[in-house]
């Protein structure tokens, strides 16, 4: 969602801020702005793309300072506009503030401040923060004390950064929204995302909830809510600037689809020989009991897949939407393990679900991509999927890696319970990267997308392990094409949705193998074909579905547990090419954000 960048002690502070903001564009935004501080505070902000801000800055003379902050905004309070863009200032422009998250008590704070004579220029919840700081400054407080006092009054979630006139510090605070410090040789940075820092430093410090950070020319200081200094370990970022560049591809999404073979090789490194990769502290014989997966969006589809695999092995497992789990958790026993599936490790709903589980004494496990993320730090243990940076809002390579990690988790469960047969699965895992590359090299998704790009809607159906992939295929299609798409368990199509099927609604069917389940799926495909709907089959060639399908997309034969990963690659490519033919904004689809850090 919204992005924050701040730094101090840079000769080229404006280019540094703009560079950081450019790295945060992928999170989704509708306006951007910066503030620089020296003897005064100067703010430049614009609705629209970052290049609109750059053009405005180029017309501003002598815009420079020793400290500065920048922001990309994804609207929550107030429409996109210059006035609602961040940073926001107090009445006298002595302080500028940027903010991620939602301040839940902003309306009462705003009313109180207005009664004291403060005039507001925006509709945002954020603007109350600089006005509270300004009020405290008027009362004689120092900048640091004023910042403390303002943050203490806030309720909700926030990551905040501020600069003051005549004061050589960047101040920051975190509660429920990610903030990380970057430690460089000649400067110190603060950002909402390590992606903003990869071309400046590879050393970061993750802030925790309730902490304040103060960046100065001498370095940085982190204190807790009691003003006690915290000693924090620096983490090395393994990503580099090249990893967050598009390279030869037109879009990050296409780049990341093509990175899946390499991502899975990294995910499987040191793991695919034995499958023993979860520490005994959270995963042992005692935890072959209830397993609750909590997740949102694409990660929820991965969780559905993982829960299905575990149930097939006799382990009671369920997948829950994190937003629902957080508000009404199901009964938790001593042996319950709650697994948070979250690409960023910062998804607010998933963190809330994990914290609700922790409050009920459940063991927690994070399955995430980001080292040092909040989920990774707060859970009892963590599994990293090692996908590298994913910039496109539409998740692709991280979903594939999540499925592989969940496959390994289910495989280890089989070993723990004495029912596992490792050889065939591990052999198939080691072949998977090459098979994905084969799909990428031979796919006919592009002409298929061209043929179907003007359809009135898209249906995806699958059974068993293919059902979560049907949901994910539909999600990708609607995310980046803005067209109606739905995923269904294949047997449910006839229980209502069939009423929507016409000659203008292609149905995508995953039919892998030739067992009884697949034959039932083929029967469902025939039902829609008989009603004139185009049938697009994703198949390994072992079934009869190609005889009546209008289009067939082929995938290599593989282990039943891994086939959904190959099917999903075809669905990703179909969504990508359909969106391209429709002229959509593929990497930054409208209204969406990469890391959803509000509930």
mmCIF file of N, CA, C and O in Angstrom, residues 520-579:
data_model
loop_
_atom_site.group_PDB
_atom_site.id
_atom_site.type_symbol
_atom_site.label_atom_id
_atom_site.label_comp_id
_atom_site.label_asym_id
_atom_site.label_seq_id
_atom_site.Cartn_x
_atom_site.Cartn_y
_atom_site.Cartn_z
ATOM 1 N N UNK A 520 -14.855 -36.883 -13.866
ATOM 2 C CA UNK A 520 -15.984 -36.065 -13.432
ATOM 3 C C UNK A 520 -15.807 -34.617 -13.877
ATOM 4 O O UNK A 520 -16.775 -33.954 -14.272
ATOM 5 N N UNK A 521 -14.584 -34.127 -13.830
ATOM 6 C CA UNK A 521 -14.318 -32.765 -14.290
ATOM 7 C C UNK A 521 -14.608 -32.639 -15.785
ATOM 8 O O UNK A 521 -15.169 -31.637 -16.239
ATOM 9 N N UNK A 522 -14.224 -33.648 -16.537
ATOM 10 C CA UNK A 522 -14.504 -33.642 -17.979
ATOM 11 C C UNK A 522 -16.004 -33.606 -18.225
ATOM 12 O O UNK A 522 -16.492 -32.900 -19.129
ATOM 13 N N UNK A 523 -16.775 -34.333 -17.422
ATOM 14 C CA UNK A 523 -18.236 -34.293 -17.561
ATOM 15 C C UNK A 523 -18.760 -32.880 -17.317
ATOM 16 O O UNK A 523 -19.669 -32.407 -18.022
ATOM 17 N N UNK A 524 -18.196 -32.180 -16.339
ATOM 18 C CA UNK A 524 -18.582 -30.793 -16.089
ATOM 19 C C UNK A 524 -18.232 -29.899 -17.263
ATOM 20 O O UNK A 524 -18.991 -28.977 -17.610
ATOM 21 N N UNK A 525 -17.092 -30.167 -17.880
ATOM 22 C CA UNK A 525 -16.700 -29.389 -19.061
ATOM 23 C C UNK A 525 -17.670 -29.624 -20.214
ATOM 24 O O UNK A 525 -18.000 -28.697 -20.962
ATOM 25 N N UNK A 526 -18.124 -30.845 -20.358
ATOM 26 C CA UNK A 526 -19.084 -31.150 -21.423
ATOM 27 C C UNK A 526 -20.405 -30.420 -21.197
ATOM 28 O O UNK A 526 -21.082 -30.013 -22.145
ATOM 29 N N UNK A 527 -20.764 -30.234 -19.923
ATOM 30 C CA UNK A 527 -21.998 -29.522 -19.617
ATOM 31 C C UNK A 527 -21.964 -28.091 -20.146
ATOM 32 O O UNK A 527 -22.955 -27.586 -20.683
ATOM 33 N N UNK A 528 -20.821 -27.416 -19.980
ATOM 34 C CA UNK A 528 -20.737 -26.038 -20.461
ATOM 35 C C UNK A 528 -20.565 -25.998 -21.970
ATOM 36 O O UNK A 528 -21.058 -25.089 -22.649
ATOM 37 N N UNK A 529 -19.876 -26.989 -22.508
ATOM 38 C CA UNK A 529 -19.706 -27.050 -23.958
ATOM 39 C C UNK A 529 -21.047 -27.226 -24.649
ATOM 40 O O UNK A 529 -21.302 -26.624 -25.706
ATOM 41 N N UNK A 530 -21.921 -28.027 -24.046
ATOM 42 C CA UNK A 530 -23.246 -28.255 -24.629
ATOM 43 C C UNK A 530 -24.083 -26.984 -24.637
ATOM 44 O O UNK A 530 -25.063 -26.888 -25.385
ATOM 45 N N UNK A 531 -23.708 -26.021 -23.845
ATOM 46 C CA UNK A 531 -24.428 -24.746 -23.788
ATOM 47 C C UNK A 531 -23.708 -23.648 -24.555
ATOM 48 O O UNK A 531 -24.008 -22.461 -24.394
ATOM 49 N N UNK A 532 -22.744 -24.048 -25.359
ATOM 50 C CA UNK A 532 -22.108 -23.121 -26.278
ATOM 51 C C UNK A 532 -20.901 -22.396 -25.744
ATOM 52 O O UNK A 532 -20.288 -21.587 -26.461
ATOM 53 N N UNK A 533 -20.505 -22.645 -24.506
ATOM 54 C CA UNK A 533 -19.356 -21.934 -23.951
ATOM 55 C C UNK A 533 -18.059 -22.496 -24.507
ATOM 56 O O UNK A 533 -17.892 -23.722 -24.592
ATOM 57 N N UNK A 534 -17.116 -21.639 -24.889
ATOM 58 C CA UNK A 534 -15.801 -22.140 -25.300
ATOM 59 C C UNK A 534 -15.108 -22.834 -24.125
ATOM 60 O O UNK A 534 -15.128 -22.330 -23.002
ATOM 61 N N UNK A 535 -14.501 -23.972 -24.363
ATOM 62 C CA UNK A 535 -13.785 -24.715 -23.338
ATOM 63 C C UNK A 535 -12.290 -24.628 -23.622
ATOM 64 O O UNK A 535 -11.828 -24.978 -24.722
ATOM 65 N N UNK A 536 -11.533 -24.139 -22.644
ATOM 66 C CA UNK A 536 -10.079 -24.094 -22.723
ATOM 67 C C UNK A 536 -9.551 -25.089 -21.695
ATOM 68 O O UNK A 536 -9.744 -24.915 -20.490
ATOM 69 N N UNK A 537 -8.939 -26.155 -22.179
ATOM 70 C CA UNK A 537 -8.457 -27.213 -21.302
ATOM 71 C C UNK A 537 -6.971 -27.056 -21.048
ATOM 72 O O UNK A 537 -6.190 -26.862 -21.990
ATOM 73 N N UNK A 538 -6.585 -27.125 -19.780
ATOM 74 C CA UNK A 538 -5.180 -27.245 -19.432
ATOM 75 C C UNK A 538 -4.965 -28.710 -19.071
ATOM 76 O O UNK A 538 -5.555 -29.216 -18.114
ATOM 77 N N UNK A 539 -4.136 -29.391 -19.829
ATOM 78 C CA UNK A 539 -4.059 -30.840 -19.736
ATOM 79 C C UNK A 539 -2.640 -31.331 -19.968
ATOM 80 O O UNK A 539 -1.843 -30.663 -20.640
ATOM 81 N N UNK A 540 -2.356 -32.501 -19.412
ATOM 82 C CA UNK A 540 -1.068 -33.143 -19.677
ATOM 83 C C UNK A 540 -1.173 -34.162 -20.810
ATOM 84 O O UNK A 540 -0.236 -34.930 -21.044
ATOM 85 N N UNK A 541 -2.314 -34.190 -21.482
ATOM 86 C CA UNK A 541 -2.475 -35.055 -22.647
ATOM 87 C C UNK A 541 -2.892 -36.469 -22.343
ATOM 88 O O UNK A 541 -2.994 -37.289 -23.256
ATOM 89 N N UNK A 542 -3.177 -36.773 -21.077
ATOM 90 C CA UNK A 542 -3.539 -38.152 -20.724
ATOM 91 C C UNK A 542 -5.046 -38.368 -20.673
ATOM 92 O O UNK A 542 -5.500 -39.463 -20.376
ATOM 93 N N UNK A 543 -5.826 -37.298 -20.940
ATOM 94 C CA UNK A 543 -7.283 -37.436 -20.893
ATOM 95 C C UNK A 543 -7.866 -37.247 -22.282
ATOM 96 O O UNK A 543 -7.166 -36.902 -23.244
ATOM 97 N N UNK A 544 -9.186 -37.426 -22.353
ATOM 98 C CA UNK A 544 -9.890 -37.268 -23.630
ATOM 99 C C UNK A 544 -10.413 -35.867 -23.841
ATOM 100 O O UNK A 544 -11.091 -35.596 -24.834
ATOM 101 N N UNK A 545 -10.097 -34.931 -22.956
ATOM 102 C CA UNK A 545 -10.730 -33.617 -22.999
ATOM 103 C C UNK A 545 -10.380 -32.840 -24.256
ATOM 104 O O UNK A 545 -11.174 -32.023 -24.743
ATOM 105 N N UNK A 546 -9.233 -33.090 -24.837
ATOM 106 C CA UNK A 546 -8.835 -32.347 -26.031
ATOM 107 C C UNK A 546 -9.737 -32.635 -27.224
ATOM 108 O O UNK A 546 -9.758 -31.859 -28.183
ATOM 109 N N UNK A 547 -10.486 -33.743 -27.166
ATOM 110 C CA UNK A 547 -11.347 -34.100 -28.294
ATOM 111 C C UNK A 547 -12.470 -33.096 -28.506
ATOM 112 O O UNK A 547 -12.943 -32.914 -29.623
ATOM 113 N N UNK A 548 -12.911 -32.463 -27.418
ATOM 114 C CA UNK A 548 -14.009 -31.507 -27.581
ATOM 115 C C UNK A 548 -13.658 -30.107 -27.091
ATOM 116 O O UNK A 548 -14.451 -29.188 -27.244
ATOM 117 N N UNK A 549 -12.497 -29.916 -26.508
ATOM 118 C CA UNK A 549 -12.092 -28.580 -26.064
ATOM 119 C C UNK A 549 -11.819 -27.685 -27.265
ATOM 120 O O UNK A 549 -11.316 -28.140 -28.299
ATOM 121 N N UNK A 550 -12.141 -26.435 -27.154
ATOM 122 C CA UNK A 550 -11.864 -25.484 -28.231
ATOM 123 C C UNK A 550 -10.379 -25.143 -28.301
ATOM 124 O O UNK A 550 -9.850 -24.891 -29.390
ATOM 125 N N UNK A 551 -9.720 -25.121 -27.146
ATOM 126 C CA UNK A 551 -8.290 -24.846 -27.069
ATOM 127 C C UNK A 551 -7.707 -25.755 -25.995
ATOM 128 O O UNK A 551 -8.341 -25.998 -24.962
ATOM 129 N N UNK A 552 -6.498 -26.249 -26.244
ATOM 130 C CA UNK A 552 -5.798 -27.029 -25.235
ATOM 131 C C UNK A 552 -4.458 -26.372 -24.935
ATOM 132 O O UNK A 552 -3.702 -26.032 -25.855
ATOM 133 N N UNK A 553 -4.182 -26.174 -23.670
ATOM 134 C CA UNK A 553 -2.893 -25.682 -23.201
ATOM 135 C C UNK A 553 -2.208 -26.842 -22.504
ATOM 136 O O UNK A 553 -2.727 -27.376 -21.514
ATOM 137 N N UNK A 554 -1.039 -27.236 -22.992
ATOM 138 C CA UNK A 554 -0.394 -28.442 -22.494
ATOM 139 C C UNK A 554 0.611 -28.151 -21.385
ATOM 140 O O UNK A 554 1.295 -27.123 -21.385
ATOM 141 N N UNK A 555 0.661 -29.081 -20.439
ATOM 142 C CA UNK A 555 1.688 -29.069 -19.391
ATOM 143 C C UNK A 555 2.303 -30.455 -19.330
ATOM 144 O O UNK A 555 1.658 -31.447 -19.696
ATOM 145 N N UNK A 556 3.543 -30.586 -18.863
ATOM 146 C CA UNK A 556 4.174 -31.898 -18.771
ATOM 147 C C UNK A 556 3.511 -32.762 -17.691
ATOM 148 O O UNK A 556 2.923 -32.248 -16.734
ATOM 149 N N UNK A 557 3.632 -34.058 -17.844
ATOM 150 C CA UNK A 557 3.164 -34.972 -16.807
ATOM 151 C C UNK A 557 4.080 -34.857 -15.586
ATOM 152 O O UNK A 557 5.299 -34.767 -15.713
ATOM 153 N N UNK A 558 3.462 -34.875 -14.407
ATOM 154 C CA UNK A 558 4.232 -34.777 -13.171
ATOM 155 C C UNK A 558 3.453 -35.420 -12.043
ATOM 156 O O UNK A 558 2.356 -35.956 -12.248
ATOM 157 N N UNK A 559 3.989 -35.337 -10.846
ATOM 158 C CA UNK A 559 3.314 -35.851 -9.662
ATOM 159 C C UNK A 559 1.997 -35.105 -9.455
ATOM 160 O O UNK A 559 1.911 -33.890 -9.670
ATOM 161 N N UNK A 560 0.984 -35.805 -9.020
ATOM 162 C CA UNK A 560 -0.339 -35.222 -8.833
ATOM 163 C C UNK A 560 -0.301 -33.980 -7.940
ATOM 164 O O UNK A 560 -1.017 -33.000 -8.182
ATOM 165 N N UNK A 561 0.542 -33.994 -6.913
ATOM 166 C CA UNK A 561 0.612 -32.871 -5.980
ATOM 167 C C UNK A 561 1.226 -31.630 -6.606
ATOM 168 O O UNK A 561 0.991 -30.508 -6.137
ATOM 169 N N UNK A 562 2.019 -31.793 -7.659
ATOM 170 C CA UNK A 562 2.717 -30.664 -8.268
ATOM 171 C C UNK A 562 2.047 -30.146 -9.529
ATOM 172 O O UNK A 562 2.359 -29.049 -9.986
ATOM 173 N N UNK A 563 1.125 -30.936 -10.077
ATOM 174 C CA UNK A 563 0.467 -30.530 -11.321
ATOM 175 C C UNK A 563 -0.202 -29.153 -11.220
ATOM 176 O O UNK A 563 -0.163 -28.379 -12.187
ATOM 177 N N UNK A 564 -0.830 -28.792 -10.072
ATOM 178 C CA UNK A 564 -1.446 -27.455 -10.010
ATOM 179 C C UNK A 564 -0.465 -26.318 -10.263
ATOM 180 O O UNK A 564 -0.859 -25.266 -10.778
ATOM 181 N N UNK A 565 0.781 -26.502 -9.916
ATOM 182 C CA UNK A 565 1.772 -25.443 -10.123
ATOM 183 C C UNK A 565 1.979 -25.201 -11.609
ATOM 184 O O UNK A 565 2.076 -24.050 -12.067
ATOM 185 N N UNK A 566 2.026 -26.265 -12.379
ATOM 186 C CA UNK A 566 2.188 -26.128 -13.829
ATOM 187 C C UNK A 566 0.944 -25.529 -14.463
ATOM 188 O O UNK A 566 1.032 -24.675 -15.354
ATOM 189 N N UNK A 567 -0.221 -25.968 -14.012
ATOM 190 C CA UNK A 567 -1.472 -25.403 -14.528
ATOM 191 C C UNK A 567 -1.518 -23.903 -14.265
ATOM 192 O O UNK A 567 -1.902 -23.110 -15.129
ATOM 193 N N UNK A 568 -1.089 -23.518 -13.089
ATOM 194 C CA UNK A 568 -1.151 -22.110 -12.711
ATOM 195 C C UNK A 568 -0.274 -21.232 -13.600
ATOM 196 O O UNK A 568 -0.613 -20.075 -13.854
ATOM 197 N N UNK A 569 0.839 -21.750 -14.067
ATOM 198 C CA UNK A 569 1.689 -20.965 -14.972
ATOM 199 C C UNK A 569 0.911 -20.596 -16.234
ATOM 200 O O UNK A 569 0.973 -19.456 -16.717
ATOM 201 N N UNK A 570 0.166 -21.546 -16.775
ATOM 202 C CA UNK A 570 -0.645 -21.244 -17.961
ATOM 203 C C UNK A 570 -1.700 -20.192 -17.635
ATOM 204 O O UNK A 570 -1.943 -19.272 -18.432
ATOM 205 N N UNK A 571 -2.316 -20.274 -16.471
ATOM 206 C CA UNK A 571 -3.324 -19.289 -16.092
ATOM 207 C C UNK A 571 -2.706 -17.903 -15.903
ATOM 208 O O UNK A 571 -3.307 -16.884 -16.259
ATOM 209 N N UNK A 572 -1.510 -17.850 -15.348
ATOM 210 C CA UNK A 572 -0.824 -16.566 -15.200
ATOM 211 C C UNK A 572 -0.573 -15.922 -16.562
ATOM 212 O O UNK A 572 -0.804 -14.718 -16.745
ATOM 213 N N UNK A 573 -0.100 -16.716 -17.491
ATOM 214 C CA UNK A 573 0.193 -16.196 -18.825
ATOM 215 C C UNK A 573 -1.081 -15.762 -19.543
ATOM 216 O O UNK A 573 -1.095 -14.737 -20.237
ATOM 217 N N UNK A 574 -2.160 -16.524 -19.378
ATOM 218 C CA UNK A 574 -3.436 -16.138 -19.983
ATOM 219 C C UNK A 574 -3.903 -14.786 -19.454
ATOM 220 O O UNK A 574 -4.322 -13.910 -20.221
ATOM 221 N N UNK A 575 -3.819 -14.597 -18.145
ATOM 222 C CA UNK A 575 -4.230 -13.318 -17.566
ATOM 223 C C UNK A 575 -3.339 -12.188 -18.064
ATOM 224 O O UNK A 575 -3.829 -11.105 -18.420
ATOM 225 N N UNK A 576 -2.042 -12.441 -18.089
ATOM 226 C CA UNK A 576 -1.110 -11.397 -18.521
ATOM 227 C C UNK A 576 -1.401 -10.956 -19.961
ATOM 228 O O UNK A 576 -1.535 -9.749 -20.240
ATOM 229 N N UNK A 577 -1.499 -11.903 -20.867
ATOM 230 C CA UNK A 577 -1.685 -11.535 -22.275
ATOM 231 C C UNK A 577 -3.072 -10.946 -22.528
ATOM 232 O O UNK A 577 -3.231 -10.046 -23.362
ATOM 233 N N UNK A 578 -4.080 -11.412 -21.804
ATOM 234 C CA UNK A 578 -5.406 -10.818 -21.942
ATOM 235 C C UNK A 578 -5.376 -9.359 -21.507
ATOM 236 O O UNK A 578 -5.913 -8.477 -22.193
ATOM 237 N N UNK A 579 -4.732 -9.092 -20.373
ATOM 238 C CA UNK A 579 -4.624 -7.710 -19.895
ATOM 239 C C UNK A 579 -3.850 -6.845 -20.886
ATOM 240 O O UNK A 579 -4.184 -5.676 -21.107
#
